[in-house]
GROMACS .gro file of C-alpha atoms in nm:
model
  135
    1UNK     CA    1   0.000   0.000   0.000
    2UNK     CA    2   0.121   0.350  -0.080
    3UNK     CA    3  -0.038   0.673   0.034
    4UNK     CA    4   0.075   1.027  -0.046
    5UNK     CA    5  -0.001   1.370   0.085
    6UNK     CA    6   0.130   1.714   0.155
    7UNK     CA    7   0.073   2.068   0.266
    8UNK     CA    8  -0.147   2.334   0.108
    9UNK     CA    9   0.129   2.511  -0.087
   10UNK     CA   10   0.309   2.193  -0.199
   11UNK     CA   11   0.643   2.271  -0.031
   12UNK     CA   12   0.612   1.954   0.182
   13UNK     CA   13   0.513   1.621   0.029
   14UNK     CA   14   0.526   1.275   0.185
   15UNK     CA   15   0.481   0.914   0.088
   16UNK     CA   16   0.381   0.624   0.313
   17UNK     CA   17   0.473   0.276   0.189
   18UNK     CA   18   0.320   0.072   0.472
   19UNK     CA   19  -0.014   0.033   0.647
   20UNK     CA   20  -0.202   0.324   0.799
   21UNK     CA   21  -0.387   0.305   1.131
   22UNK     CA   22  -0.757   0.398   1.132
   23UNK     CA   23  -0.818   0.768   1.188
   24UNK     CA   24  -0.841   0.892   1.546
   25UNK     CA   25  -0.999   1.227   1.635
   26UNK     CA   26  -0.801   1.393   1.914
   27UNK     CA   27  -0.977   1.659   2.119
   28UNK     CA   28  -0.685   1.743   2.353
   29UNK     CA   29  -0.597   2.104   2.428
   30UNK     CA   30  -0.277   2.094   2.219
   31UNK     CA   31  -0.449   1.956   1.911
   32UNK     CA   32  -0.730   2.207   1.942
   33UNK     CA   33  -0.487   2.498   1.975
   34UNK     CA   34  -0.265   2.394   1.684
   35UNK     CA   35  -0.552   2.323   1.446
   36UNK     CA   36  -0.826   2.561   1.558
   37UNK     CA   37  -1.061   2.266   1.620
   38UNK     CA   38  -0.974   1.900   1.681
   39UNK     CA   39  -0.727   1.685   1.487
   40UNK     CA   40  -0.812   1.377   1.284
   41UNK     CA   41  -0.496   1.171   1.232
   42UNK     CA   42  -0.386   0.834   1.108
   43UNK     CA   43  -0.037   0.699   1.174
   44UNK     CA   44   0.233   0.490   1.011
   45UNK     CA   45   0.562   0.337   1.109
   46UNK     CA   46   0.832   0.605   1.087
   47UNK     CA   47   1.043   0.382   0.863
   48UNK     CA   48   0.755   0.378   0.611
   49UNK     CA   49   0.727   0.758   0.582
   50UNK     CA   50   0.944   0.955   0.339
   51UNK     CA   51   0.918   1.334   0.358
   52UNK     CA   52   1.018   1.559   0.066
   53UNK     CA   53   1.080   1.919   0.166
   54UNK     CA   54   1.174   2.045   0.508
   55UNK     CA   55   0.898   2.066   0.767
   56UNK     CA   56   0.940   2.293   1.066
   57UNK     CA   57   0.915   2.113   1.400
   58UNK     CA   58   0.772   2.251   1.722
   59UNK     CA   59   0.848   2.069   2.050
   60UNK     CA   60   0.498   2.065   2.197
   61UNK     CA   61   0.604   1.863   2.503
   62UNK     CA   62   0.910   1.694   2.652
   63UNK     CA   63   0.837   1.383   2.445
   64UNK     CA   64   0.668   1.497   2.123
   65UNK     CA   65   0.698   1.741   1.837
   66UNK     CA   66   0.459   1.866   1.572
   67UNK     CA   67   0.560   1.904   1.208
   68UNK     CA   68   0.417   2.176   0.987
   69UNK     CA   69   0.495   2.366   0.669
   70UNK     CA   70   0.696   2.681   0.740
   71UNK     CA   71   0.551   2.847   0.428
   72UNK     CA   72   0.175   2.785   0.440
   73UNK     CA   73   0.145   2.669   0.803
   74UNK     CA   74  -0.028   2.337   0.729
   75UNK     CA   75  -0.020   2.098   1.025
   76UNK     CA   76   0.113   1.766   0.897
   77UNK     CA   77   0.264   1.540   1.164
   78UNK     CA   78   0.282   1.454   1.532
   79UNK     CA   79   0.598   1.265   1.625
   80UNK     CA   80   0.633   1.112   1.971
   81UNK     CA   81   0.838   0.844   2.143
   82UNK     CA   82   0.688   0.539   1.966
   83UNK     CA   83   0.807   0.389   1.639
   84UNK     CA   84   0.516   0.561   1.463
   85UNK     CA   85   0.437   0.909   1.344
   86UNK     CA   86   0.086   1.050   1.331
   87UNK     CA   87  -0.017   1.202   0.998
   88UNK     CA   88  -0.300   1.453   0.983
   89UNK     CA   89  -0.568   1.279   0.776
   90UNK     CA   90  -0.676   1.594   0.593
   91UNK     CA   91  -0.333   1.617   0.430
   92UNK     CA   92  -0.364   1.279   0.253
   93UNK     CA   93  -0.426   1.272  -0.122
   94UNK     CA   94  -0.736   1.099  -0.255
   95UNK     CA   95  -0.882   0.807  -0.063
   96UNK     CA   96  -0.618   0.600   0.116
   97UNK     CA   97  -0.888   0.371   0.258
   98UNK     CA   98  -0.876   0.478   0.624
   99UNK     CA   99  -1.181   0.595   0.816
  100UNK     CA  100  -1.251   0.766   1.147
  101UNK     CA  101  -1.265   0.498   1.418
  102UNK     CA  102  -1.266   0.670   1.758
  103UNK     CA  103  -1.233   0.993   1.956
  104UNK     CA  104  -0.970   1.050   2.226
  105UNK     CA  105  -0.919   1.309   2.500
  106UNK     CA  106  -1.292   1.381   2.493
  107UNK     CA  107  -1.271   1.516   2.849
  108UNK     CA  108  -1.074   1.809   2.699
  109UNK     CA  109  -1.301   1.879   2.401
  110UNK     CA  110  -1.415   2.231   2.327
  111UNK     CA  111  -1.739   2.351   2.485
  112UNK     CA  112  -1.860   2.495   2.154
  113UNK     CA  113  -1.925   2.160   1.981
  114UNK     CA  114  -2.072   1.816   2.043
  115UNK     CA  115  -1.947   1.479   1.921
  116UNK     CA  116  -2.255   1.345   1.745
  117UNK     CA  117  -2.140   1.025   1.573
  118UNK     CA  118  -2.171   0.679   1.728
  119UNK     CA  119  -1.796   0.610   1.745
  120UNK     CA  120  -1.626   0.526   2.077
  121UNK     CA  121  -1.521   0.821   2.294
  122UNK     CA  122  -1.230   0.790   2.536
  123UNK     CA  123  -1.186   1.052   2.808
  124UNK     CA  124  -0.806   1.025   2.773
  125UNK     CA  125  -0.549   0.857   2.552
  126UNK     CA  126  -0.558   0.609   2.277
  127UNK     CA  127  -0.793   0.306   2.288
  128UNK     CA  128  -0.666   0.169   1.952
  129UNK     CA  129  -0.338  -0.013   1.897
  130UNK     CA  130  -0.086   0.174   1.688
  131UNK     CA  131   0.022   0.016   1.360
  132UNK     CA  132   0.351  -0.088   1.521
  133UNK     CA  133   0.162  -0.267   1.798
  134UNK     CA  134   0.001  -0.486   1.532
  135UNK     CA  135   0.313  -0.538   1.319
   0.00000   0.00000   0.00000
C-alpha cells in the first residue's frame, strides 16, 4: 500500500509505503490549539514515511513534536516516542482507505461543539493499537 499527501502550498510532500492506522480524532488542548478545532490523524511506522521538503518542527512537550509547513502553516505530523508518526488525515491525497474509528481526549473537548457520531469516545489517551503494535 502507498499513500501520499502534503501541505497546502506543496512545499512539503510525503509518501507512506506501509499500512495506515484507522483515523483517530483527538480533542486534547494541544491539538485544538494547533488546528483551531480538533485533529483527525492516522499513523504509520516512521520507517515507512518519506518526507520531501523540510517541515518545521515545534516541541509541543518533553516527548513529542509537531511538524508543519513553514511556508503555508499546514499541520502535517505529530511525532512522539513510539516507532510511529501521526499524519493529519486531511493532508492525505485521494482516498487511502482509512476511516474515522474513535475519539480521544474527549474530556478536553471544546465547549462549543458536540461529538454526534456513534464512534467510541475515550476521556483520555488512545484506545486503539498503533500500527507498530500490530506489526
